[in-house]
Short mmCIF file of C-alpha atoms in Angstrom, two decimals:
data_model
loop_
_atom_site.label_atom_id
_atom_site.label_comp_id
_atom_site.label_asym_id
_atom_site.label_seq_id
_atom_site.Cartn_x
_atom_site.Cartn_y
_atom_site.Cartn_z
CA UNK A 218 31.49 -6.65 9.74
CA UNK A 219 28.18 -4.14 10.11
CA UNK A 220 27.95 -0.54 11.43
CA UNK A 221 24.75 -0.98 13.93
CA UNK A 222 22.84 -3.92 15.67
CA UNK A 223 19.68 -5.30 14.88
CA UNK A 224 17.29 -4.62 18.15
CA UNK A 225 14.53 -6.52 19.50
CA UNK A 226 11.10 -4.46 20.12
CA UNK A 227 7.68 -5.05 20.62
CA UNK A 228 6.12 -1.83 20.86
CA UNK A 229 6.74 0.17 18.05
CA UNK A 230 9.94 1.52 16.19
CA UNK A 231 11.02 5.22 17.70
CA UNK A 232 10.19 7.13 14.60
CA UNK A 233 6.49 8.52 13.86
CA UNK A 234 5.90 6.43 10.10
CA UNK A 235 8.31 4.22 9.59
CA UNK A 236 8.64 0.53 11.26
CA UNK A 237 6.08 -2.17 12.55
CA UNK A 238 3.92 -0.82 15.53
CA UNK A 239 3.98 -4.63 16.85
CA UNK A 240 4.67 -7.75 15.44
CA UNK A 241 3.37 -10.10 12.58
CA UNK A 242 3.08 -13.17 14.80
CA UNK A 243 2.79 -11.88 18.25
CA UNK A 244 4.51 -9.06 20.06
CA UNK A 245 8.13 -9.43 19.80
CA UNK A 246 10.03 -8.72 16.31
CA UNK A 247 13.61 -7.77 15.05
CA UNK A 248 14.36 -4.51 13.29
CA UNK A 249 17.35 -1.98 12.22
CA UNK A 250 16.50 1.56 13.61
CA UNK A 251 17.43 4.26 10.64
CA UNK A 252 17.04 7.26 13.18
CA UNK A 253 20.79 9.48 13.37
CA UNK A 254 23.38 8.29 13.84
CA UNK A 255 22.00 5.45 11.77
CA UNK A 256 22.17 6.98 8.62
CA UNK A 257 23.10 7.14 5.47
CA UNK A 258 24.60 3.90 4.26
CA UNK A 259 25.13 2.06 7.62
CA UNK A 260 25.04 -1.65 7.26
CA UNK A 261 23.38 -4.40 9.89
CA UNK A 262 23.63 -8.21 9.59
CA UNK A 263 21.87 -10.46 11.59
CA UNK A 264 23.12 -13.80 11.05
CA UNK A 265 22.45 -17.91 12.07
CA UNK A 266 24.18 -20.93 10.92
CA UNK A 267 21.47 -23.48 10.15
CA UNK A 268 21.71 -27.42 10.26
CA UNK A 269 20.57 -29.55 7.14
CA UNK A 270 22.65 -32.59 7.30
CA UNK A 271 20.72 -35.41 6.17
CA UNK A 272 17.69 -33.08 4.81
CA UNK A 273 16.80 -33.19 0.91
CA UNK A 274 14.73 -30.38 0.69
CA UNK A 275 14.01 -27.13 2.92
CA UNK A 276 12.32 -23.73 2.77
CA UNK A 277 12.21 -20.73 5.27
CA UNK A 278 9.64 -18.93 5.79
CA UNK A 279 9.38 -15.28 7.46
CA UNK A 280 7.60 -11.92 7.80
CA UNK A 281 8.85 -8.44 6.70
CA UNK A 282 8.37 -5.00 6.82
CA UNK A 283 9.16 -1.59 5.43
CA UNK A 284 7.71 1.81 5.85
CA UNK A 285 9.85 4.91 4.56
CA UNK A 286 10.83 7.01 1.95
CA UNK A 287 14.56 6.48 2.47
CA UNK A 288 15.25 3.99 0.50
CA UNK A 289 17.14 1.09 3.15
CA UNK A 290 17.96 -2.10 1.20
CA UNK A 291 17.14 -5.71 2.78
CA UNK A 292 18.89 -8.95 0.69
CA UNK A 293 18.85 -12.23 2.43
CA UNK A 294 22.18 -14.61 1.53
CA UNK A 295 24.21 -17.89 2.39
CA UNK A 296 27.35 -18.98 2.48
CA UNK A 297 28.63 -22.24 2.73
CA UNK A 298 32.17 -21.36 3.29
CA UNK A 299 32.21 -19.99 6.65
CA UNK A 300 31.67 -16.39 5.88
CA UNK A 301 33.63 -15.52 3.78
CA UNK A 302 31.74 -15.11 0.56
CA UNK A 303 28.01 -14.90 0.15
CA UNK A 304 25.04 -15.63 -2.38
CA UNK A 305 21.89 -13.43 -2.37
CA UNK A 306 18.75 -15.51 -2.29
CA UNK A 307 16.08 -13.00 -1.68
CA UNK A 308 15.90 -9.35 -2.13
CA UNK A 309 12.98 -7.14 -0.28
CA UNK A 310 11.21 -5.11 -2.75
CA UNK A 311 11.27 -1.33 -2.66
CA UNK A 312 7.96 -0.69 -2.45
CA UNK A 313 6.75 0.85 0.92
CA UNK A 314 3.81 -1.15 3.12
CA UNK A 315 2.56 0.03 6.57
CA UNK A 316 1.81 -3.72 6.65
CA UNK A 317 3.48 -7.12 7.09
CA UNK A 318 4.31 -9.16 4.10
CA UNK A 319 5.98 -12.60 3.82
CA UNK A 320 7.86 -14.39 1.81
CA UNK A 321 8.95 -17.64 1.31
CA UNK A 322 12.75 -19.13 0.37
CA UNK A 323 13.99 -22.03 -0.90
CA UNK A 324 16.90 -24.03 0.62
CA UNK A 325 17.56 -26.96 -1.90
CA UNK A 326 20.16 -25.97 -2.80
CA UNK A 327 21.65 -25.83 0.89
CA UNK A 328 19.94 -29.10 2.26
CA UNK A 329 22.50 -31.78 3.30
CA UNK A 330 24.96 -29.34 5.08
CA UNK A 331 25.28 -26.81 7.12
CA UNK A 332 24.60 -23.15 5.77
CA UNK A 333 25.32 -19.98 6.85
CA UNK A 334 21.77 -17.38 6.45
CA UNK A 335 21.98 -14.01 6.77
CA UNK A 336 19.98 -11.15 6.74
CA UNK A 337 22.27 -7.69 5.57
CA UNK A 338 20.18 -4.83 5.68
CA UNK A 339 21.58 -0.98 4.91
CA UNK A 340 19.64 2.06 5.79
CA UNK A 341 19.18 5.12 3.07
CA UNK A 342 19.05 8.45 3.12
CA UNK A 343 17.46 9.65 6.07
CA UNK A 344 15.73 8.24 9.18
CA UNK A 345 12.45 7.11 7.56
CA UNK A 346 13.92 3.66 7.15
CA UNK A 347 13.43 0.89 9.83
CA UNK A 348 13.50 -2.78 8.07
CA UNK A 349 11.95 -5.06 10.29
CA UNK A 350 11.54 -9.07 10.20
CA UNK A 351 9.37 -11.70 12.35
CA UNK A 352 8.08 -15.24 12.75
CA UNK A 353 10.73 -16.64 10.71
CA UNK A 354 10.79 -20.87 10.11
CA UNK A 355 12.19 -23.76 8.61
CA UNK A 356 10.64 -26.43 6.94
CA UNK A 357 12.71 -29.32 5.78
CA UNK A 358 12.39 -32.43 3.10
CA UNK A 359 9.16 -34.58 3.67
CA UNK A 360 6.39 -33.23 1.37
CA UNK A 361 7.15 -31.36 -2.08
CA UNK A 362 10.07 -29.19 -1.08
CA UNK A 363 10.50 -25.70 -1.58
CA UNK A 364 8.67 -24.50 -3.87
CA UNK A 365 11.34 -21.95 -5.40
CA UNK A 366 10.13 -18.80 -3.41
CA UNK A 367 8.86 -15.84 -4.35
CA UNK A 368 9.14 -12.68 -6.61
CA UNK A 369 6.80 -9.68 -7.13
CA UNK A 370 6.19 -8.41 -10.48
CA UNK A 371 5.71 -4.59 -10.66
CA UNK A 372 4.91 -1.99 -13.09
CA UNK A 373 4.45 1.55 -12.52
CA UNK A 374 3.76 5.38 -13.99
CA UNK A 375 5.29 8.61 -12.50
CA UNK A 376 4.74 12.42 -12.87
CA UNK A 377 0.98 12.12 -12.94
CA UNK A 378 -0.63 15.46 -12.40
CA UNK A 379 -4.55 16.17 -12.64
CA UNK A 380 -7.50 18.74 -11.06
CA UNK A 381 -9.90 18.42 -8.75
CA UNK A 382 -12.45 16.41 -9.55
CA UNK A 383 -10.46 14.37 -12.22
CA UNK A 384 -9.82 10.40 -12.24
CA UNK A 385 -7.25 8.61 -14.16
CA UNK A 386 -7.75 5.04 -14.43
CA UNK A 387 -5.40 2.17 -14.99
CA UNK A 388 -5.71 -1.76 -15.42
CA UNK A 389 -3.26 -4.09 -14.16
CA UNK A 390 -3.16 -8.40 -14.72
CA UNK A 391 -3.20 -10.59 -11.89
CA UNK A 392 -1.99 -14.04 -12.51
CA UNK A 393 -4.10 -16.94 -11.15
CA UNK A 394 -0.78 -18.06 -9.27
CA UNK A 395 -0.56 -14.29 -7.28
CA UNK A 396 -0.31 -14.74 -3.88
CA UNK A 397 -1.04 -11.16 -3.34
CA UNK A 398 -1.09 -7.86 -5.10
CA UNK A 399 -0.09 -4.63 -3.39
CA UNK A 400 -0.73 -0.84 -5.26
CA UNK A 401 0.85 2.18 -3.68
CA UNK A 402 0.80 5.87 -4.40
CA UNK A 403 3.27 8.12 -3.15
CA UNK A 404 5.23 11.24 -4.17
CA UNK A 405 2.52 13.77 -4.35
CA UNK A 406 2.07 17.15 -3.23
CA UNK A 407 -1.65 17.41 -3.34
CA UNK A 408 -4.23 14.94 -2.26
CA UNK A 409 -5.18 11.91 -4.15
CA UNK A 410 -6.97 9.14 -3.07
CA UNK A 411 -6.70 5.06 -4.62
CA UNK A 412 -9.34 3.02 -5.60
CA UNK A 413 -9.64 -0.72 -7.05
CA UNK A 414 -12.25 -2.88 -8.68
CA UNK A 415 -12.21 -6.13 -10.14
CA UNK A 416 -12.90 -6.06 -13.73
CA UNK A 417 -14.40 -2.36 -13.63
CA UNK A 418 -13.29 1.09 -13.07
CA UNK A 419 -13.97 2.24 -9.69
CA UNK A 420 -16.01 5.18 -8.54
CA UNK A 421 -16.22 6.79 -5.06
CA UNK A 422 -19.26 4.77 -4.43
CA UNK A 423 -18.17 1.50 -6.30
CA UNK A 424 -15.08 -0.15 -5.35
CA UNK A 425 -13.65 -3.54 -4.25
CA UNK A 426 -11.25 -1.44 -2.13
CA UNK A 427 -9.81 1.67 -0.89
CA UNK A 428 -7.26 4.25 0.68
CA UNK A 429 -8.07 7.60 1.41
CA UNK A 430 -6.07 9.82 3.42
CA UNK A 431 -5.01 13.55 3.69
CA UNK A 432 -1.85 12.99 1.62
CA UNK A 433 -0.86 10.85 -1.82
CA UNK A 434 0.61 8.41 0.16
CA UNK A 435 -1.85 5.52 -0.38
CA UNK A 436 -1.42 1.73 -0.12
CA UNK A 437 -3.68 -1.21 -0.97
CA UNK A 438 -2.93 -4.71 -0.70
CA UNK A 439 -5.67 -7.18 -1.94
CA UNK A 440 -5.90 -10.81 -3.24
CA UNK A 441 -7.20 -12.19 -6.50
CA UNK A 442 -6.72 -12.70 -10.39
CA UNK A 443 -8.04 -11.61 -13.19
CA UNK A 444 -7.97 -8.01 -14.41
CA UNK A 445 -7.81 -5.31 -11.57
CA UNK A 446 -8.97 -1.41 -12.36
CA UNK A 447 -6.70 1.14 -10.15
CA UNK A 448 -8.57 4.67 -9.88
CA UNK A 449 -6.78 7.39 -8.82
CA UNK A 450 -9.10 10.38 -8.04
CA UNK A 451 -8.06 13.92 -7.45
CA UNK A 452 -9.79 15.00 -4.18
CA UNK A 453 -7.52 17.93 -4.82
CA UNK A 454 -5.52 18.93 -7.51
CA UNK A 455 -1.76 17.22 -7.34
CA UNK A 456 1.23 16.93 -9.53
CA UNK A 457 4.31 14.21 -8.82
CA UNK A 458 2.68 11.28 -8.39
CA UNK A 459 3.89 7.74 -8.66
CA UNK A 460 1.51 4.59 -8.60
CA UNK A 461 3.46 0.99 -8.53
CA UNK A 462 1.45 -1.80 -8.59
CA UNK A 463 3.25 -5.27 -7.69
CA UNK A 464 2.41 -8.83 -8.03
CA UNK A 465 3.98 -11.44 -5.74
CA UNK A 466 3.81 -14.95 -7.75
CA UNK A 467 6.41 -18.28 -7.19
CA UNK A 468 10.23 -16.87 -8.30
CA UNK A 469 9.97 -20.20 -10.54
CA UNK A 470 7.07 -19.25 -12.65
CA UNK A 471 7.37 -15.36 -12.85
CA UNK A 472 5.09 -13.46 -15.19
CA UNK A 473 7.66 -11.46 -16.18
CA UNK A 474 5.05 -8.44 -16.18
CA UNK A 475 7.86 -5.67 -14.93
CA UNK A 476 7.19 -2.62 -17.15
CA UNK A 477 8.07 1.08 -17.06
CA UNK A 478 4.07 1.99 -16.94
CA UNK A 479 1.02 0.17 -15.91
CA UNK A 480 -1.65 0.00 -18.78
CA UNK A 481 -3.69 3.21 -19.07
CA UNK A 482 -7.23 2.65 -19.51
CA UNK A 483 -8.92 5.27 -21.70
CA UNK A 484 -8.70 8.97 -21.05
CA UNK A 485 -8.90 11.25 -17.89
CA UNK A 486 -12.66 11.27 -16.32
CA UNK A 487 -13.62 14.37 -14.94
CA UNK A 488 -16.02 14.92 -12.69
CA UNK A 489 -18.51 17.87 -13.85
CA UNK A 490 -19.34 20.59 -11.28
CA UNK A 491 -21.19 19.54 -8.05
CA UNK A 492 -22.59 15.75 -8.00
CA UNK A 493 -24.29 13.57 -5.77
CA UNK A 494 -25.00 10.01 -5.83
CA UNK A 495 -26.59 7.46 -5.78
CA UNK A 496 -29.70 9.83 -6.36
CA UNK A 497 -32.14 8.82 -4.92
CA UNK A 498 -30.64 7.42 -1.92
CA UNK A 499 -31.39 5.46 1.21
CA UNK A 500 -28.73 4.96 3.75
CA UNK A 501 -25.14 7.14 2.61
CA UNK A 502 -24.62 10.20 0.11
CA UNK A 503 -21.37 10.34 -1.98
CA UNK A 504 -20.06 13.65 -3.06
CA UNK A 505 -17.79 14.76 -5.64
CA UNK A 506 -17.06 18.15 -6.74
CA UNK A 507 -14.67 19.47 -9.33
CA UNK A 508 -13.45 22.11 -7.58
CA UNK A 509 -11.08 22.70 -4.02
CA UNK A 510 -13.87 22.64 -1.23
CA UNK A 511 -13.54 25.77 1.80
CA UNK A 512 -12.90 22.98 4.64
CA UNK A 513 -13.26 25.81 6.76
CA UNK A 514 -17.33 25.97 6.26
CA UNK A 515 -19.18 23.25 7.06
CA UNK A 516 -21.69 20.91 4.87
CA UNK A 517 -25.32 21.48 5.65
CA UNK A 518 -28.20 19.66 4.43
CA UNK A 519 -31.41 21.37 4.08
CA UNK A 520 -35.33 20.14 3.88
CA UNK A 521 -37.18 22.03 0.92
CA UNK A 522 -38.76 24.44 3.70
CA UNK A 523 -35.15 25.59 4.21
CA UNK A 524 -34.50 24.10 8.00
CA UNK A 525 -31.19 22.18 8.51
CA UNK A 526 -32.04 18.78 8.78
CA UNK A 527 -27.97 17.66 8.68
CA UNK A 528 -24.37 19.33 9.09
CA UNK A 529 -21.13 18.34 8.86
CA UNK A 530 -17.10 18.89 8.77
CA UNK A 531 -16.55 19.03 5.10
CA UNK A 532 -13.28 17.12 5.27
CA UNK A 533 -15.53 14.55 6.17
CA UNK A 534 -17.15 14.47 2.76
CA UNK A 535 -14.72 11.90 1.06
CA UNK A 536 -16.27 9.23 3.48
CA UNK A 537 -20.38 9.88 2.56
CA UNK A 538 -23.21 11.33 4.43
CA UNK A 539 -25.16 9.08 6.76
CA UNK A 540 -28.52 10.07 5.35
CA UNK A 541 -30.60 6.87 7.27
CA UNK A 542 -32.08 9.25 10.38
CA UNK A 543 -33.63 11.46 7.48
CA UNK A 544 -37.20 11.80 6.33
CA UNK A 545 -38.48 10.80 3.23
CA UNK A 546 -38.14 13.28 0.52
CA UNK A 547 -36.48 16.07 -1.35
CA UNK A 548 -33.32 17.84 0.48
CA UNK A 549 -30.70 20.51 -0.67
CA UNK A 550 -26.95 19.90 0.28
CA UNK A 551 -25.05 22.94 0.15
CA UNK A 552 -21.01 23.54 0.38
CA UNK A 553 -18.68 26.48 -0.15
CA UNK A 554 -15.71 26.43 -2.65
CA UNK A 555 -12.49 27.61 -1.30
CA UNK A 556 -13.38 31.31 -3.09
CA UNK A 557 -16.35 31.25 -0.79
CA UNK A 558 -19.37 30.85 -3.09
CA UNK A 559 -22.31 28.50 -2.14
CA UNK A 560 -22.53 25.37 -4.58
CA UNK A 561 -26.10 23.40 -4.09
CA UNK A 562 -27.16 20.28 -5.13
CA UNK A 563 -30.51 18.74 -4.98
CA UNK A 564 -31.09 15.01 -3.81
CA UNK A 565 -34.09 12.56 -3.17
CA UNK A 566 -34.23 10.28 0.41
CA UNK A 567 -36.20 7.49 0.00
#
């Protein structure tokens, strides 16, 4: 028996953070709610018995999500004996995603009777836990079978603490057979931003992709092999930090790459002073300092006869300047540090 229902919804989960804000194939989707009095340690099964007589083969296929902190547990399992005892066939990884993923589940084993599938998910310790799953299917014997599933190989580093201004840089292996890789960053109390790159470190400027926010808690998911850079730049200083990075490859041909730490790649890069770049520059200004910005005071840019030509938020730094409406030729960009002195930099628009 469980302690709380599985609920169908289709526009959003209750709690700000946590849970699918629709679903991964359409509207509707099933999910466990982790809100009081749902917590800690309160089980819900959701369960089907499922027809393969006469089948040789079968695989099922379905969407899931989680978004939290709290730590719920999702295993799928079958039983052949009416219930009473179960086998786990699939357990959802612990990393956190504010998207969909999906995995896939094979049934051999299963095909030429009837099985009992259920989903037994438990909630942790608070109410940032909501497990949700969608557009679930079964395909059965007539091509190459199941295919053995999936698994995601992870590796990881914790307690990373740098300044403002600093990067630390990590590389990570991606299998030709990776249906996916997903890096997260979470645990921080400062503000750190995540950057990838094929086969490079990244910069602010120079990246294959991104996730900025005004936390730690970062996710990228991206596709590819080969050698993957993961940046992690210090828009402020932060200590605590975590960064997993997870492969999902075939269960039957796992690249065993689970390791306490990912691979650091050389030493910490700082970022000296007050920089600007690409200089010259055309269309968008980066800017990286190595000190904690006053987002109080604006960012002004000035012509050489001293007249503001541009001004904006400072928080909105991390994403460029749009430079493109200016004249041709030599500008000042000026920002205050958060002990109120003016830093200037000088910059070329051609």
């Amino acid at each position: 028996c469980d302690d709380i229902d599985w609920t169908r919804d289709a526009s959003g989960t209750p709690s700000s953070g946590t849970g699918p804000t629709s679903g991964s194939a359409g509207s509707w989707y099933m999910y466990m709610e982790s809100s009081a009095p749902n917590y800690p340690s309160k089980d819900a099964n959701l369960y089907a018995t499922v027809d393969l007589s006469g089948e040789s083969s079968a695989t099922l296929e379905f969407d899931y999500h989680y978004q939290g902190s709290s730590a719920s547990t999702m295993v799928l399992q079958a039983s052949t004996n009416g219930g009473s005892s179960f086998s786990t066939l699939w357990t959802m990884p612990t990393s956190s995603n504010s998207s969909w993923r999906s995995a896939s589940v094979s049934l051999d084993s299963y095909a030429g009777g009837d099985v009992i599938l259920q989903f037994a998910a438990t909630t942790g310790a608070s109410w940032q836990g909501d497990v949700a799953i969608d557009d679930l299917s079964i395909t059965t014997s007539g091509g190459g079978g199941g295919g053995g599933g999936t698994t995601e190989d992870c590796g990881s580093a914790s307690n990373l603490s740098r300044s403002t201004g600093q990067w630390q840089y990590f590389t990570w292996t991606v299998p030709s057979n990776s249906q996916g890789t997903t890096i997260t960053t979470t645990g921080s109390n400062g503000d750190a931003d995540l950057y990838v790159r094929w086969g490079a470190n990244p910069t602010t400027s120079n990246y294959t992709a991104r996730s900025i926010s005004a936390t730690s808690n970062e996710s990228i998911s991206i596709t590819g092999s080969g050698t993957l850079n993961i940046g992690i730049y210090a828009y402020s200083t932060f200590s605590g930090l975590s960064v997993q990075a997870c492969n999902t490859v075939p269960a039957t041909a796992s690249t065993a790459q689970d390791a306490p730490e990912l691979s650091i790649s050389g030493e910490v890069v700082e970022t000296v002073g007050f920089q600007v770049f690409p200089n010259p520059a055309s269309d968008r200004l980066s800017v990286a300092t190595a000190f904690d910005l006053n987002t109080d005071a604006p960012a002004r840019v000035y012509t050489i006869t001293g007249q503001v030509a541009l001004e904006t938020e400072t928080a909105n730094l991390r994403e460029g300047i749009d430079i493109a409406g200016l004249q041709k030729g030599v500008y000042f960009i000026q920002v205050q540090d958060a002990k109120g002195q003016v830093r200037t930099q000088q910059f070329v628009k051609n």
